[in-house]
PDB file of C-alpha atoms in Angstrom:
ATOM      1  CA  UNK U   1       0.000   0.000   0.000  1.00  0.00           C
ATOM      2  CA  UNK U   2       1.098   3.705  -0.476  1.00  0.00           C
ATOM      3  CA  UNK U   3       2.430   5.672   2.385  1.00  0.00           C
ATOM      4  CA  UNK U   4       1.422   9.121   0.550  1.00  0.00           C
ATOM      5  CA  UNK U   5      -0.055  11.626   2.182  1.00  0.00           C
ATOM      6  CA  UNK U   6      -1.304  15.749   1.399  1.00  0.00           C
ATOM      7  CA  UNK U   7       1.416  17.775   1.543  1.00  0.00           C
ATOM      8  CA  UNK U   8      -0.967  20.752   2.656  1.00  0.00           C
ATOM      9  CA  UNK U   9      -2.398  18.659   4.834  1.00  0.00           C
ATOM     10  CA  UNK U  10       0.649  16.968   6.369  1.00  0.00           C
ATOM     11  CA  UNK U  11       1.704  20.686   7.524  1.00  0.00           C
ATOM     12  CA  UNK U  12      -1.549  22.427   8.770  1.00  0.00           C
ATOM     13  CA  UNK U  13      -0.698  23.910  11.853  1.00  0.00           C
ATOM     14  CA  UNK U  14       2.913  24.169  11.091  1.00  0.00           C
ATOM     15  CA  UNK U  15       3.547  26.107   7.892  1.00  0.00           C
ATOM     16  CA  UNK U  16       0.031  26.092   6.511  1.00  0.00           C
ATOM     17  CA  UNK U  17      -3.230  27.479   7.559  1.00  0.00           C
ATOM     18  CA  UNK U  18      -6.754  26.149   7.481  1.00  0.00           C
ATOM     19  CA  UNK U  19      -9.028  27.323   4.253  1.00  0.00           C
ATOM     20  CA  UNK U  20     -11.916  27.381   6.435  1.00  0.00           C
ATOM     21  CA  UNK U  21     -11.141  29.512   9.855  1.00  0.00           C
ATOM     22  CA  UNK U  22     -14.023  29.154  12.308  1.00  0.00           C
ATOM     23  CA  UNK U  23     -15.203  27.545  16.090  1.00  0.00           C
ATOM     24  CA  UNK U  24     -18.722  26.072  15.756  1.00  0.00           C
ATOM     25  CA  UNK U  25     -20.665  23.930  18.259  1.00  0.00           C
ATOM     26  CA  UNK U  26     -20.802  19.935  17.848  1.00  0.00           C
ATOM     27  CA  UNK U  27     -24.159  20.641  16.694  1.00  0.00           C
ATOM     28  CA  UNK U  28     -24.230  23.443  13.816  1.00  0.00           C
ATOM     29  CA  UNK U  29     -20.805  22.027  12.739  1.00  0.00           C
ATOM     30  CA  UNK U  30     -22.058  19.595   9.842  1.00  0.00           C
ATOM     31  CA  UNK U  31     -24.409  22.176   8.692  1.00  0.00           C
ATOM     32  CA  UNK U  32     -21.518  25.739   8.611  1.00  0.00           C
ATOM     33  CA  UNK U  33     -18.856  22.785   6.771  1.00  0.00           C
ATOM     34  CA  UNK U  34     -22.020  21.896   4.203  1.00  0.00           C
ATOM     35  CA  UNK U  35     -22.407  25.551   3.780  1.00  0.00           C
ATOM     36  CA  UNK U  36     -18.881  25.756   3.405  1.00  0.00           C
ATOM     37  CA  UNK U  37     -19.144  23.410   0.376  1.00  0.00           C
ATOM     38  CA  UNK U  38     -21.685  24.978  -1.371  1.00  0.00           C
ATOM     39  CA  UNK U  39     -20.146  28.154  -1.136  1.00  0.00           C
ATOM     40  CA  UNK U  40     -17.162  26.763  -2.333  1.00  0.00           C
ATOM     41  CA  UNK U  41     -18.880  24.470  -5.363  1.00  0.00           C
ATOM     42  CA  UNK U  42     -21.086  27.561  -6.338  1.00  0.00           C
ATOM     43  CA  UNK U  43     -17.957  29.947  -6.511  1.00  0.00           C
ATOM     44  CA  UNK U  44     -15.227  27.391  -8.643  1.00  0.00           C
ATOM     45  CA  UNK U  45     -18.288  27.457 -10.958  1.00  0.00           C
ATOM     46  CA  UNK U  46     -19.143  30.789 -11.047  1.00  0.00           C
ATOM     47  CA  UNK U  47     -15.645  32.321 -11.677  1.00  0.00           C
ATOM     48  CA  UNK U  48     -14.228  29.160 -13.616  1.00  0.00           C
ATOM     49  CA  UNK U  49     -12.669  32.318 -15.909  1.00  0.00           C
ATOM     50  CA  UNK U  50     -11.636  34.376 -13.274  1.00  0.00           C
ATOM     51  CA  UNK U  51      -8.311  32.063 -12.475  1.00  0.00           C
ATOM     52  CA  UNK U  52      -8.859  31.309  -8.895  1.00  0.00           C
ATOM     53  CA  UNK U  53      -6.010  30.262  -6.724  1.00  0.00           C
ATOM     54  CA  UNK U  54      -7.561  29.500  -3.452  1.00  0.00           C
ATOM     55  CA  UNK U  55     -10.802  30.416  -1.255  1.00  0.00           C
ATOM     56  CA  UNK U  56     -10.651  31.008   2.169  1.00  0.00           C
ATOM     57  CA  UNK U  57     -14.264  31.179   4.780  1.00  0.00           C
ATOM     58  CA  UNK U  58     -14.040  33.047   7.357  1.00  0.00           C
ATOM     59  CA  UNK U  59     -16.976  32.985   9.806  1.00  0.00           C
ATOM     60  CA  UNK U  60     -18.634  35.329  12.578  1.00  0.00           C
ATOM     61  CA  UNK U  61     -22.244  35.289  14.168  1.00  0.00           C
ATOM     62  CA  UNK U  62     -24.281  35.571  11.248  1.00  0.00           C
ATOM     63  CA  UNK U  63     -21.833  36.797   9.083  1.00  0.00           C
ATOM     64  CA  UNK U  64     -19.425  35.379   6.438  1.00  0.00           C
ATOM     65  CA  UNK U  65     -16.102  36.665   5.237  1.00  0.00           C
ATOM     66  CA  UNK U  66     -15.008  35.302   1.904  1.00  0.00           C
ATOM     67  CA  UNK U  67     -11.371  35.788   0.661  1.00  0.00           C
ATOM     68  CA  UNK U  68     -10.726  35.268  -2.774  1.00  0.00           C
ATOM     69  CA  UNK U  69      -7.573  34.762  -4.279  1.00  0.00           C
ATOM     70  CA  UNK U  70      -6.966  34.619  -8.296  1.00  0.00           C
ATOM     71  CA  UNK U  71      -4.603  35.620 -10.767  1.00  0.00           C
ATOM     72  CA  UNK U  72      -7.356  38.273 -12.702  1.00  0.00           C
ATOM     73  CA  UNK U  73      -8.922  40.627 -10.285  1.00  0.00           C
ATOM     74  CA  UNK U  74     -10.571  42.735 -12.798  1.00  0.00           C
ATOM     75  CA  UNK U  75     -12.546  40.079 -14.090  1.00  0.00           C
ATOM     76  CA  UNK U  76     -14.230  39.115 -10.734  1.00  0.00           C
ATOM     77  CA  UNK U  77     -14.678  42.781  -9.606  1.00  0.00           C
ATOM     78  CA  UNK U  78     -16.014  43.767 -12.850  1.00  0.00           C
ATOM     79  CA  UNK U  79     -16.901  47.651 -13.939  1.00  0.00           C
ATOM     80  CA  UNK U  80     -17.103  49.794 -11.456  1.00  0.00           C
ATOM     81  CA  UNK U  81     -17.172  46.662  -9.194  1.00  0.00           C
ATOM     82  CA  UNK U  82     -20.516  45.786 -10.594  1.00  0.00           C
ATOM     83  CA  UNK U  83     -19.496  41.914 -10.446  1.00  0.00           C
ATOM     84  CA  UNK U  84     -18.841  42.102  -6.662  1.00  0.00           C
ATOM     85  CA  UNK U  85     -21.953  43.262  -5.649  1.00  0.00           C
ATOM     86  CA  UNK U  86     -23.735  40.722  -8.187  1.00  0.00           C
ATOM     87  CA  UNK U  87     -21.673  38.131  -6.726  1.00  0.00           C
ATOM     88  CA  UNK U  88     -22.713  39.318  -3.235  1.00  0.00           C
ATOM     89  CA  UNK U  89     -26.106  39.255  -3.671  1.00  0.00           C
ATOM     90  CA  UNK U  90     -26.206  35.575  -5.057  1.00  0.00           C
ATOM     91  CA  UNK U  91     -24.532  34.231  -1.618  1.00  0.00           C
ATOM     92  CA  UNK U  92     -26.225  35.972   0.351  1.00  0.00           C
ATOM     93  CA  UNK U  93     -29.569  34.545  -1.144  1.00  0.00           C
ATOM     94  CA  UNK U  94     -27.871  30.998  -1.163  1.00  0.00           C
ATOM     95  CA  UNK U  95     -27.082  31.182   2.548  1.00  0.00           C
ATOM     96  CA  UNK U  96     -29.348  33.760   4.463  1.00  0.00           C
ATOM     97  CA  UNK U  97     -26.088  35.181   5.698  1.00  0.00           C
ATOM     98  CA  UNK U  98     -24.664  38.668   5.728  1.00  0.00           C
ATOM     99  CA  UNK U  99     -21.057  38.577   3.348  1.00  0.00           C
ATOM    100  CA  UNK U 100     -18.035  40.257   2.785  1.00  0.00           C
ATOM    101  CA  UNK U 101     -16.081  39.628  -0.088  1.00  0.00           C
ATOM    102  CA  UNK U 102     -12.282  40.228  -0.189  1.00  0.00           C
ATOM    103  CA  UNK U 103     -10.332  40.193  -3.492  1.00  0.00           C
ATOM    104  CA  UNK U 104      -6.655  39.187  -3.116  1.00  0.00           C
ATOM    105  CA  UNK U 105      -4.439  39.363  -6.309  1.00  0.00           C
ATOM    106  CA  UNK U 106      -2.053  36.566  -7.242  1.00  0.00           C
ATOM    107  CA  UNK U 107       1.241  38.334  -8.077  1.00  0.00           C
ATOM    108  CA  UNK U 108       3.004  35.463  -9.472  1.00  0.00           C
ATOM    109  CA  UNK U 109       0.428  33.015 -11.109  1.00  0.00           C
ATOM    110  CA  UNK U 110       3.394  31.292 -12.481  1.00  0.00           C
ATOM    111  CA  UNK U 111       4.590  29.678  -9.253  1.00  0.00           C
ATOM    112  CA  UNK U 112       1.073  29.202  -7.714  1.00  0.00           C
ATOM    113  CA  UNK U 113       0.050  25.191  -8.063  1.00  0.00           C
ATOM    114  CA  UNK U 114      -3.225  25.322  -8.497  1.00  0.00           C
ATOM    115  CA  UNK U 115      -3.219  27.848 -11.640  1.00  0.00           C
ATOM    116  CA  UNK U 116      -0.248  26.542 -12.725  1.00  0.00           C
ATOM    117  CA  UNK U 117      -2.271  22.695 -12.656  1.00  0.00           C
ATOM    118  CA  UNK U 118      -5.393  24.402 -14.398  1.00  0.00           C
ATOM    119  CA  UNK U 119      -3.279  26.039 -17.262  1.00  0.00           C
ATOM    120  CA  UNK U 120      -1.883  22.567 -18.056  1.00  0.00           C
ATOM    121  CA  UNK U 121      -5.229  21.026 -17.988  1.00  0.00           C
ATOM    122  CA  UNK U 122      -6.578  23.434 -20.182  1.00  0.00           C
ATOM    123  CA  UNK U 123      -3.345  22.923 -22.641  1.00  0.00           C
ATOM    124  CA  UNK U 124      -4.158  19.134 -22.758  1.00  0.00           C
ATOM    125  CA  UNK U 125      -7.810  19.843 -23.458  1.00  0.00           C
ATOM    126  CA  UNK U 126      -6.833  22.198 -26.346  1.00  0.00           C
ATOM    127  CA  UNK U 127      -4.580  19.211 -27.630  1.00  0.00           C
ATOM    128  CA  UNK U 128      -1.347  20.938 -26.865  1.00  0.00           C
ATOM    129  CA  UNK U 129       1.618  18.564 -26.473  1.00  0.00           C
ATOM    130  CA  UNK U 130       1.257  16.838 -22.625  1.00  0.00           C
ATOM    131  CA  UNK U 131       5.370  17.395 -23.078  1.00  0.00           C
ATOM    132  CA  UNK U 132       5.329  20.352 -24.286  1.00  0.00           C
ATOM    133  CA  UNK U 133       2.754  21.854 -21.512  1.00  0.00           C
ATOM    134  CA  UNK U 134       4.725  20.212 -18.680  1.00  0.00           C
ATOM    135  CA  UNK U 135       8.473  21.527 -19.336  1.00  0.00           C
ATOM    136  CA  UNK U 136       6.836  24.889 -20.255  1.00  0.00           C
ATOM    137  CA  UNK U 137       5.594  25.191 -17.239  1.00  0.00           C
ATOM    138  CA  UNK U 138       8.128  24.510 -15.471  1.00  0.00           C
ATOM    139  CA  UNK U 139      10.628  26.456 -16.695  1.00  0.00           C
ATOM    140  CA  UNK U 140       8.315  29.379 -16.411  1.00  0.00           C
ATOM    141  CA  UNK U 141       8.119  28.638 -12.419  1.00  0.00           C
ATOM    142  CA  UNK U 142      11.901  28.195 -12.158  1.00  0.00           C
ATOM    143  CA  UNK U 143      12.566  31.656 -14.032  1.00  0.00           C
ATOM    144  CA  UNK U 144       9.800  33.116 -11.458  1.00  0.00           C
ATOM    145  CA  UNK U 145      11.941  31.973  -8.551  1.00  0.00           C
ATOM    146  CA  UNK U 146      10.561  28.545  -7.100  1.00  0.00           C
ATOM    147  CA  UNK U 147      13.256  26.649  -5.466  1.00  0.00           C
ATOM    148  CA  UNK U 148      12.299  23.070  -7.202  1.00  0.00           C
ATOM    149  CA  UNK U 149       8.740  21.622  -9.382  1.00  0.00           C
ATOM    150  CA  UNK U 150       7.360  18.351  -9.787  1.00  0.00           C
ATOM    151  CA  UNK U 151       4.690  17.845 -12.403  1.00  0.00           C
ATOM    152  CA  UNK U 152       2.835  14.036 -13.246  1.00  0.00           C
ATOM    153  CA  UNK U 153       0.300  13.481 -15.733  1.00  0.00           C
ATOM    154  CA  UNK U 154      -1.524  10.375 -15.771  1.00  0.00           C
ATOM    155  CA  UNK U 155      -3.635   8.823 -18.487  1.00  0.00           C
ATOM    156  CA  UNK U 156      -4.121   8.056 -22.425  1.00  0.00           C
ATOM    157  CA  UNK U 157      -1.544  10.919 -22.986  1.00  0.00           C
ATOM    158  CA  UNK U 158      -1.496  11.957 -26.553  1.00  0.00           C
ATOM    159  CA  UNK U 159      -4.035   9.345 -27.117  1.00  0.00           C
ATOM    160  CA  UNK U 160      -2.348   6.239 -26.664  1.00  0.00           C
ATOM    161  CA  UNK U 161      -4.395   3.233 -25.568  1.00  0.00           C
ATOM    162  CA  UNK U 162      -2.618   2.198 -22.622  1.00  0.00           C
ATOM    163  CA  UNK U 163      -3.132   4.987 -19.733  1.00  0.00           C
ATOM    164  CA  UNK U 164       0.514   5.779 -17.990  1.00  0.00           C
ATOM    165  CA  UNK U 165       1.911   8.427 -16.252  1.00  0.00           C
ATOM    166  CA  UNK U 166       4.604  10.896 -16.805  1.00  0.00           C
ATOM    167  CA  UNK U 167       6.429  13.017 -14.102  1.00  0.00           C
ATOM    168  CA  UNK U 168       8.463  16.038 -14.988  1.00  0.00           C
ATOM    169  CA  UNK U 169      11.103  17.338 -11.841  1.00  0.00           C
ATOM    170  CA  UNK U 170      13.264  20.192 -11.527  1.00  0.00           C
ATOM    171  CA  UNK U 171      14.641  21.760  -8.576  1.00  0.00           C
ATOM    172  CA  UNK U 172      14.230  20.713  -5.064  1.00  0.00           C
ATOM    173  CA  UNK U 173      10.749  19.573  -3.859  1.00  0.00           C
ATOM    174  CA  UNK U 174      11.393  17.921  -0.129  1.00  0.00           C
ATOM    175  CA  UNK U 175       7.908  16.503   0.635  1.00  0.00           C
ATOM    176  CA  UNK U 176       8.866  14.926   4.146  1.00  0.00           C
ATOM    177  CA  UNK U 177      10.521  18.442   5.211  1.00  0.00           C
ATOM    178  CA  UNK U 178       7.564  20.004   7.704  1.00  0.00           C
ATOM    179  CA  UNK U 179       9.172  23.599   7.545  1.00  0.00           C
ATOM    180  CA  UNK U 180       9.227  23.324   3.588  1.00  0.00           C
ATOM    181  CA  UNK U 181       6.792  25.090   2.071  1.00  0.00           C
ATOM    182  CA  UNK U 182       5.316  22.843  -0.661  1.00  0.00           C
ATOM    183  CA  UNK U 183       1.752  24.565  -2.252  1.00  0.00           C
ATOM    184  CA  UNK U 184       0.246  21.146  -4.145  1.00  0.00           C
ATOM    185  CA  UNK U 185      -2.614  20.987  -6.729  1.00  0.00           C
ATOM    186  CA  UNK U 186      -4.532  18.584  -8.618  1.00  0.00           C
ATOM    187  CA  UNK U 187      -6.862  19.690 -11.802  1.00  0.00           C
ATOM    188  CA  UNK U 188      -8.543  16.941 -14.222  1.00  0.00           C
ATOM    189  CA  UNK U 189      -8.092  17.475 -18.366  1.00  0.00           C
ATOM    190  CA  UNK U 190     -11.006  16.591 -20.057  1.00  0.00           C
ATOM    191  CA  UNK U 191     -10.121  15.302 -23.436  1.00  0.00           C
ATOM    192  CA  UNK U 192     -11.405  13.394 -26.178  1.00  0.00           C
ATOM    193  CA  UNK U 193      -9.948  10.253 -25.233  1.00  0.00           C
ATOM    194  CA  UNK U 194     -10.780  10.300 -21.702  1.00  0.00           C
ATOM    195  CA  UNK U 195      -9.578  12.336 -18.350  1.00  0.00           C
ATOM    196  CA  UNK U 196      -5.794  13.093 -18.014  1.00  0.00           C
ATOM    197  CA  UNK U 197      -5.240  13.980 -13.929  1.00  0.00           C
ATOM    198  CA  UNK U 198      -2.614  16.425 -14.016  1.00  0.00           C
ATOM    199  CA  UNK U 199      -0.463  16.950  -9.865  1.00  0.00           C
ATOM    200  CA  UNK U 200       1.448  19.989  -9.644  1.00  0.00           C
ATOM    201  CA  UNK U 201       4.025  20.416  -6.425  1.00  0.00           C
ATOM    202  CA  UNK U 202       5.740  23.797  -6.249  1.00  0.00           C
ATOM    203  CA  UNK U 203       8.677  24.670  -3.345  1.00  0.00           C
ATOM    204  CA  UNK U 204       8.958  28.312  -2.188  1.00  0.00           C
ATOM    205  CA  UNK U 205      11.771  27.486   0.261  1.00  0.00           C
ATOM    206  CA  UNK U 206      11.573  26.424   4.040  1.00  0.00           C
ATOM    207  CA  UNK U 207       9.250  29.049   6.024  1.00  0.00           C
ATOM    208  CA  UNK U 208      12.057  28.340   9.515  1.00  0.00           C
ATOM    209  CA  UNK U 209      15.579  29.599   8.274  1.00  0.00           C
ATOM    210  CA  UNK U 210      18.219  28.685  10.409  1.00  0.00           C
ATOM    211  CA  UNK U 211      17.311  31.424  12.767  1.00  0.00           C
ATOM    212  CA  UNK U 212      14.877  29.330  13.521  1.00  0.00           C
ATOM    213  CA  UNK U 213      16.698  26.317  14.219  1.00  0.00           C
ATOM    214  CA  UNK U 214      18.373  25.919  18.140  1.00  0.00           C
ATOM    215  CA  UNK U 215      21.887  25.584  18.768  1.00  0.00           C
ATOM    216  CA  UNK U 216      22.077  22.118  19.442  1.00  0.00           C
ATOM    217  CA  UNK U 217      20.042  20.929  16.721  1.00  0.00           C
ATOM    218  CA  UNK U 218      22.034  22.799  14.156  1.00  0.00           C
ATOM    219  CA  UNK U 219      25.351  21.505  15.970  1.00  0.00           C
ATOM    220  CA  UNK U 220      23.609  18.098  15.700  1.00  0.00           C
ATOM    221  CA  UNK U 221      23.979  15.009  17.494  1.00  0.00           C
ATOM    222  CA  UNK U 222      27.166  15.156  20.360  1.00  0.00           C
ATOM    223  CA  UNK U 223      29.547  12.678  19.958  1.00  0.00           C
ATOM    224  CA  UNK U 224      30.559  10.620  22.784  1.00  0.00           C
ATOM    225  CA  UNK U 225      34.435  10.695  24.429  1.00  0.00           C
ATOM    226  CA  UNK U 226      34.128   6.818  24.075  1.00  0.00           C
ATOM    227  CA  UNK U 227      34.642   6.516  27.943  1.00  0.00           C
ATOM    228  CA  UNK U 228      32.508   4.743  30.087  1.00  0.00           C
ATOM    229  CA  UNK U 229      31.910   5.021  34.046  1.00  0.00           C
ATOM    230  CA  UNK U 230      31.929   2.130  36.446  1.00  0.00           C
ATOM    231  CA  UNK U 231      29.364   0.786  37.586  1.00  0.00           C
TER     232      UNK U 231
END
């Protein structure tokens, strides 16, 4: 059996934060993470243009805080932010709930996972080269300054009739390094022959420099004089 396991969330509470940041009671919980969902489900659909990175819930009696994070700001804030107040008005009416709607720009979409995961699908489904798509994007990434990329594609690439998968690495990409900070995405291609799954890991560098790191543990392990005491 496989010993993987997320990278994100291998390293909540260490180097990564929760995408949904709120305390609810043993009761309303099931209901605020279905919300959650559907708020989540409704947006990816809505704004499947707008190149979303993340979303992150944010929750206070009776009112919602929604932080959205994508590469084209414009396009989800619309004229005169015409868009914004659309969108606000459709979640409010899906979940009887006062929101707030934050826009966060994506600097560098080039070294963000999850965009970097949708561009490819979106390559594959345009019946760019599964090749060609991979090492492009990862030399874009490397020029932008990630420390190390791994990209796999898995299934009938370019058509063949045996499904396989193909991984393309460059860099440095520690994935049992907690400190590391390792942003992971998966998007699915839907092409004419079938679905192609297409993984995307991306390392910004370790979040604890060696500031961070104690004396002894950078010295490492003390070696012993060899000589023993008497019982």
């Amino acid at each position: 059996m496989g010993q993987k396991t997320h990278p994100t969330g291998l390293r909540l509470g260490i180097v990564k934060d929760w995408d949904s940041r709120w305390f609810a009671k043993s009761g309303d919980f099931a209901d605020l993470l279905d919300e959650d969902l559907t708020l989540r489900r409704y947006l990816w659909q809505r704004l499947a243009r707008a190149a979303l990175s993340r979303i992150v819930i944010e929750r206070a009696p009776k009112r919602v805080t929604v932080s959205i994070y994508t590469a084209r700001p414009g396009v989800v804030i619309g004229r005169k932010g015409s868009e914004v107040d659309k969108l606000k008005e459709e979640l409010q009416q899906l979940t009887g709930k006062d929101i707030y709607i934050n826009i966060q720009e994506v600097k560098r979409p080039e070294i963000d996972a999850q965009l970097v995961a949708e561009s490819i699908a979106r390559q594959l489904e345009s019946r760019v080269s599964w090749r060609r798509a991979m090492k492009k994007a990862i030399a874009s990434a490397m020029r932008m300054g990630a420390e190390g990329v791994k990209i796999t594609c898995g299934g009938r690439l370019g058509g063949s009739e045996m499904g396989r998968s193909e991984t393309y690495h460059e860099g440095r990409v520690p994935l049992h390094t907690l400190r590391a900070d390792v942003d992971f995405a998966r998007e699915t291609a839907f092409t004419t022959y079938g679905t192609i799954g297409v993984k995307v890991w991306m390392f910004h560098g370790e979040v604890l420099g060696p500031e961070g790191v104690s004396e002894e543990a950078a010295e490492g392990p003390k070696k012993s004089s060899g000589k023993r005491g008497r019982k």
